[in-house]
Amino acid sequence: MGSLSVSFVFLGVFTLILHESKGDNTLKEFPIDKQHHIQNSEVKKLLQEQVSAELNASLVYLTMAAHFGNEKKNRPGFNQFFAKCAQEEFEHAQMFISYMNKRGVPLVKENFKMENPSKFTWKHGLEALEEALKMEGEVTVLIKRIHEKADGDGHLTNFLESEFLEEQVDSMRRLSGYVHNLRSMAVTTPPAYDMLSEYLFDLQLQGKKLEL
């Protein structure tokens, strides 16, 4: 076939394409396989709400860190500990958002609810640790609920088990130990409170040893 014949063939094909697309300049949506998407609407809602729960926990920890870092409280150990907890909870929220994007779950306004912390001051370190332990328990319950509702979605349950449930158990065990230790060290019967014991415990949180 000569070059002239080839040119006529291409011209004919191009003319046919123009004829077929005439009057419709919109791009056709390419069908996407959504097998990787989470289909369970309840699970999607719970995941969306979990982002809020993690961010709310982060905000509470940040408030605790600020409280114990001020010049009146002056507890650098508690300040550092709660600041680290705040960062961890924020990272958890990021991990959930990243996973939701992978599984086709958008972050929607209706299920995104940020709350102001219920308090901004604590009488002493023990009170803050007890509140932190309670909050971690509540977050763990929410994650377990997602795990329960996601039964049959091995990818999601594995994500929750490997990235969150193990860490939640470790966090609760650590906080429970801190609460027990400080209760054992300090006189906590109102109105008495052993501030020296709290000071010594704060040194522990800083990783310092008391030299006598």
Tab-separated table of C-alpha atoms in Angstrom:
chain	number	residue	atom	x	y	z
A	1	MET	CA	0.000	0.000	0.000
A	2	GLY	CA	1.452	3.358	-1.017
A	3	SER	CA	1.929	6.275	1.324
A	4	LEU	CA	-1.010	8.080	-0.327
A	5	SER	CA	-3.336	5.143	0.388
A	6	VAL	CA	-2.209	5.008	4.024
A	7	SER	CA	-2.930	8.709	4.383
A	8	PHE	CA	-6.459	8.231	3.068
A	9	VAL	CA	-7.041	5.379	5.556
A	10	PHE	CA	-5.975	7.526	8.534
A	11	LEU	CA	-8.065	10.417	7.222
A	12	GLY	CA	-11.093	8.153	7.023
A	13	VAL	CA	-10.648	6.869	10.567
A	14	PHE	CA	-10.176	10.411	11.912
A	15	THR	CA	-13.330	11.570	10.103
A	16	LEU	CA	-15.286	8.667	11.623
A	17	ILE	CA	-14.093	9.565	15.132
A	18	LEU	CA	-15.118	13.188	14.657
A	19	HIS	CA	-18.527	12.095	13.403
A	20	GLU	CA	-19.123	9.804	16.390
A	21	SER	CA	-18.076	12.445	18.940
A	22	LYS	CA	-19.846	15.386	17.299
A	23	GLY	CA	-21.971	17.332	19.764
A	24	ASP	CA	-20.543	15.512	22.811
A	25	ASN	CA	-17.307	17.009	24.068
A	26	THR	CA	-17.625	15.600	27.617
A	27	LEU	CA	-15.223	12.965	28.854
A	28	LYS	CA	-16.794	9.607	29.537
A	29	GLU	CA	-16.322	8.350	33.105
A	30	PHE	CA	-14.141	5.294	33.053
A	31	PRO	CA	-15.702	2.464	35.065
A	32	ILE	CA	-13.594	1.728	38.159
A	33	ASP	CA	-13.543	-1.632	39.875
A	34	LYS	CA	-14.636	-0.921	43.458
A	35	GLN	CA	-13.956	-4.343	44.918
A	36	HIS	CA	-11.399	-2.736	47.237
A	37	HIS	CA	-13.998	-0.309	48.624
A	38	ILE	CA	-15.726	-0.847	51.956
A	39	GLN	CA	-19.404	-1.413	51.173
A	40	ASN	CA	-20.820	-1.709	54.702
A	41	SER	CA	-22.383	1.701	55.457
A	42	GLU	CA	-22.236	1.168	59.232
A	43	VAL	CA	-18.530	0.359	59.107
A	44	LYS	CA	-17.885	3.441	56.981
A	45	LYS	CA	-19.716	5.603	59.503
A	46	LEU	CA	-17.780	4.103	62.414
A	47	LEU	CA	-14.459	4.705	60.653
A	48	GLN	CA	-15.406	8.315	59.993
A	49	GLU	CA	-16.368	8.792	63.636
A	50	GLN	CA	-13.123	7.159	64.781
A	51	VAL	CA	-11.120	9.971	63.195
A	52	SER	CA	-12.994	12.424	65.428
A	53	ALA	CA	-12.444	10.226	68.492
A	54	GLU	CA	-8.682	10.093	67.898
A	55	LEU	CA	-8.442	13.855	67.340
A	56	ASN	CA	-10.571	14.584	70.409
A	57	ALA	CA	-8.295	12.356	72.501
A	58	SER	CA	-5.273	14.159	71.069
A	59	LEU	CA	-6.771	17.509	72.067
A	60	VAL	CA	-7.425	16.324	75.631
A	61	TYR	CA	-3.838	15.094	75.950
A	62	LEU	CA	-2.555	18.376	74.530
A	63	THR	CA	-4.598	20.244	77.144
A	64	MET	CA	-3.131	18.043	79.878
A	65	ALA	CA	0.387	18.686	78.595
A	66	ALA	CA	-0.223	22.436	78.630
A	67	HIS	CA	-1.627	22.293	82.161
A	68	PHE	CA	1.315	20.399	83.652
A	69	GLY	CA	3.809	22.452	81.672
A	70	ASN	CA	2.772	25.810	83.096
A	71	GLU	CA	4.902	27.516	85.754
A	72	LYS	CA	2.455	26.856	88.586
A	73	LYS	CA	2.322	23.088	88.091
A	74	ASN	CA	5.857	22.729	86.725
A	75	ARG	CA	5.728	18.992	86.073
A	76	PRO	CA	7.992	18.458	83.034
A	77	GLY	CA	7.613	14.677	83.237
A	78	PHE	CA	3.825	14.801	83.025
A	79	ASN	CA	4.112	17.502	80.357
A	80	GLN	CA	6.362	15.348	78.165
A	81	PHE	CA	4.286	12.213	78.687
A	82	PHE	CA	0.964	13.812	77.764
A	83	ALA	CA	2.513	15.695	74.823
A	84	LYS	CA	3.765	12.372	73.457
A	85	CYS	CA	0.312	10.847	73.925
A	86	ALA	CA	-1.233	13.790	72.044
A	87	GLN	CA	1.127	13.211	69.118
A	88	GLU	CA	0.339	9.489	69.057
A	89	GLU	CA	-3.420	10.090	68.939
A	90	PHE	CA	-2.981	12.636	66.138
A	91	GLU	CA	-0.948	10.087	64.177
A	92	HIS	CA	-3.716	7.534	64.742
A	93	ALA	CA	-6.211	9.916	63.132
A	94	GLN	CA	-3.872	10.316	60.161
A	95	MET	CA	-3.551	6.542	59.838
A	96	PHE	CA	-7.314	6.094	59.808
A	97	ILE	CA	-7.722	8.807	57.150
A	98	SER	CA	-5.015	7.199	55.008
A	99	TYR	CA	-6.687	3.803	55.319
A	100	MET	CA	-10.121	5.239	54.523
A	101	ASN	CA	-8.730	6.831	51.360
A	102	LYS	CA	-7.306	3.461	50.362
A	103	ARG	CA	-10.673	1.759	50.880
A	104	GLY	CA	-12.864	4.421	49.271
A	105	VAL	CA	-14.333	5.899	52.460
A	106	PRO	CA	-14.624	9.715	52.384
A	107	LEU	CA	-14.402	11.948	55.431
A	108	VAL	CA	-17.841	13.580	55.663
A	109	LYS	CA	-18.985	16.529	57.738
A	110	GLU	CA	-21.953	14.707	59.278
A	111	ASN	CA	-19.727	12.142	60.997
A	112	PHE	CA	-16.851	14.470	61.873
A	113	LYS	CA	-17.471	15.951	65.309
A	114	MET	CA	-14.806	17.816	67.235
A	115	GLU	CA	-15.475	18.619	70.885
A	116	ASN	CA	-13.867	21.012	73.331
A	117	PRO	CA	-12.178	19.267	76.283
A	118	SER	CA	-14.506	19.027	79.275
A	119	LYS	CA	-11.823	20.508	81.536
A	120	PHE	CA	-8.591	22.454	81.282
A	121	THR	CA	-7.197	21.981	84.802
A	122	TRP	CA	-6.550	18.972	87.033
A	123	LYS	CA	-6.050	18.932	90.790
A	124	HIS	CA	-3.047	16.656	90.530
A	125	GLY	CA	-1.257	14.195	88.284
A	126	LEU	CA	-3.166	11.187	89.556
A	127	GLU	CA	-6.478	12.696	88.488
A	128	ALA	CA	-5.144	13.307	84.974
A	129	LEU	CA	-3.733	9.777	84.694
A	130	GLU	CA	-7.035	8.270	85.823
A	131	GLU	CA	-8.888	10.339	83.231
A	132	ALA	CA	-6.390	9.314	80.549
A	133	LEU	CA	-6.883	5.635	81.415
A	134	LYS	CA	-10.658	6.028	81.172
A	135	MET	CA	-10.351	7.803	77.810
A	136	GLU	CA	-8.068	5.115	76.376
A	137	GLY	CA	-10.615	2.513	77.437
A	138	GLU	CA	-13.365	4.374	75.587
A	139	VAL	CA	-11.253	4.647	72.425
A	140	THR	CA	-10.467	0.931	72.630
A	141	VAL	CA	-14.177	0.091	72.849
A	142	LEU	CA	-14.816	2.103	69.673
A	143	ILE	CA	-12.041	0.290	67.783
A	144	LYS	CA	-13.349	-3.088	68.959
A	145	ARG	CA	-16.793	-2.122	67.697
A	146	ILE	CA	-15.409	-1.418	64.230
A	147	HIS	CA	-13.605	-4.769	64.372
A	148	GLU	CA	-16.842	-6.531	65.307
A	149	LYS	CA	-18.889	-4.877	62.549
A	150	ALA	CA	-16.132	-5.504	59.993
A	151	ASP	CA	-16.406	-9.272	60.410
A	152	GLY	CA	-15.640	-10.802	57.029
A	153	ASP	CA	-13.369	-7.952	55.919
A	154	GLY	CA	-10.005	-9.502	56.678
A	155	HIS	CA	-8.056	-6.530	55.391
A	156	LEU	CA	-9.757	-4.111	57.787
A	157	THR	CA	-9.676	-6.414	60.817
A	158	ASN	CA	-5.975	-7.081	60.229
A	159	PHE	CA	-5.349	-3.326	60.007
A	160	LEU	CA	-7.121	-2.741	63.316
A	161	GLU	CA	-5.367	-5.628	65.053
A	162	SER	CA	-1.851	-4.892	63.832
A	163	GLU	CA	-1.923	-1.097	64.056
A	164	PHE	CA	-4.269	-0.275	66.932
A	165	LEU	CA	-5.578	-2.990	69.242
A	166	GLU	CA	-2.135	-4.173	70.321
A	167	GLU	CA	-1.037	-0.592	70.971
A	168	GLN	CA	-4.242	0.210	72.859
A	169	VAL	CA	-3.672	-2.723	75.199
A	170	ASP	CA	-0.081	-1.579	75.793
A	171	SER	CA	-1.201	2.007	76.476
A	172	MET	CA	-3.872	0.938	78.948
A	173	ARG	CA	-1.440	-1.377	80.721
A	174	ARG	CA	1.129	1.423	81.019
A	175	LEU	CA	-1.421	3.939	82.317
A	176	SER	CA	-2.871	1.391	84.726
A	177	GLY	CA	0.617	0.808	86.128
A	178	TYR	CA	1.219	4.540	86.496
A	179	VAL	CA	-2.068	5.003	88.345
A	180	HIS	CA	-1.305	2.081	90.669
A	181	ASN	CA	2.224	3.321	91.391
A	182	LEU	CA	1.173	6.871	92.147
A	183	ARG	CA	-1.708	5.709	94.320
A	184	SER	CA	0.745	3.556	96.266
A	185	MET	CA	3.222	6.396	96.682
A	186	ALA	CA	0.852	9.228	97.536
A	187	VAL	CA	-1.680	9.958	100.259
A	188	THR	CA	-4.775	10.572	98.150
A	189	THR	CA	-7.512	10.815	100.789
A	190	PRO	CA	-9.100	14.294	100.463
A	191	PRO	CA	-8.072	16.904	101.320
A	192	ALA	CA	-4.566	15.493	101.684
A	193	TYR	CA	-2.358	14.835	98.673
A	194	ASP	CA	1.322	14.012	98.834
A	195	MET	CA	2.923	16.453	96.387
A	196	LEU	CA	6.391	15.113	97.178
A	197	SER	CA	5.372	11.696	95.843
A	198	GLU	CA	4.032	13.326	92.686
A	199	TYR	CA	7.316	15.202	92.289
A	200	LEU	CA	9.276	11.946	92.589
A	201	PHE	CA	6.953	10.248	90.107
A	202	ASP	CA	7.459	13.159	87.712
A	203	LEU	CA	11.200	12.500	87.867
A	204	GLN	CA	10.444	8.917	86.856
A	205	LEU	CA	8.477	10.134	83.843
A	206	GLN	CA	11.489	12.244	82.874
A	207	GLY	CA	13.690	9.168	83.074
A	208	LYS	CA	15.688	10.600	85.954
A	209	LYS	CA	16.918	8.748	89.016
A	210	LEU	CA	16.672	10.181	92.501
A	211	GLU	CA	20.103	10.444	94.070
A	212	LEU	CA	20.120	10.396	97.874
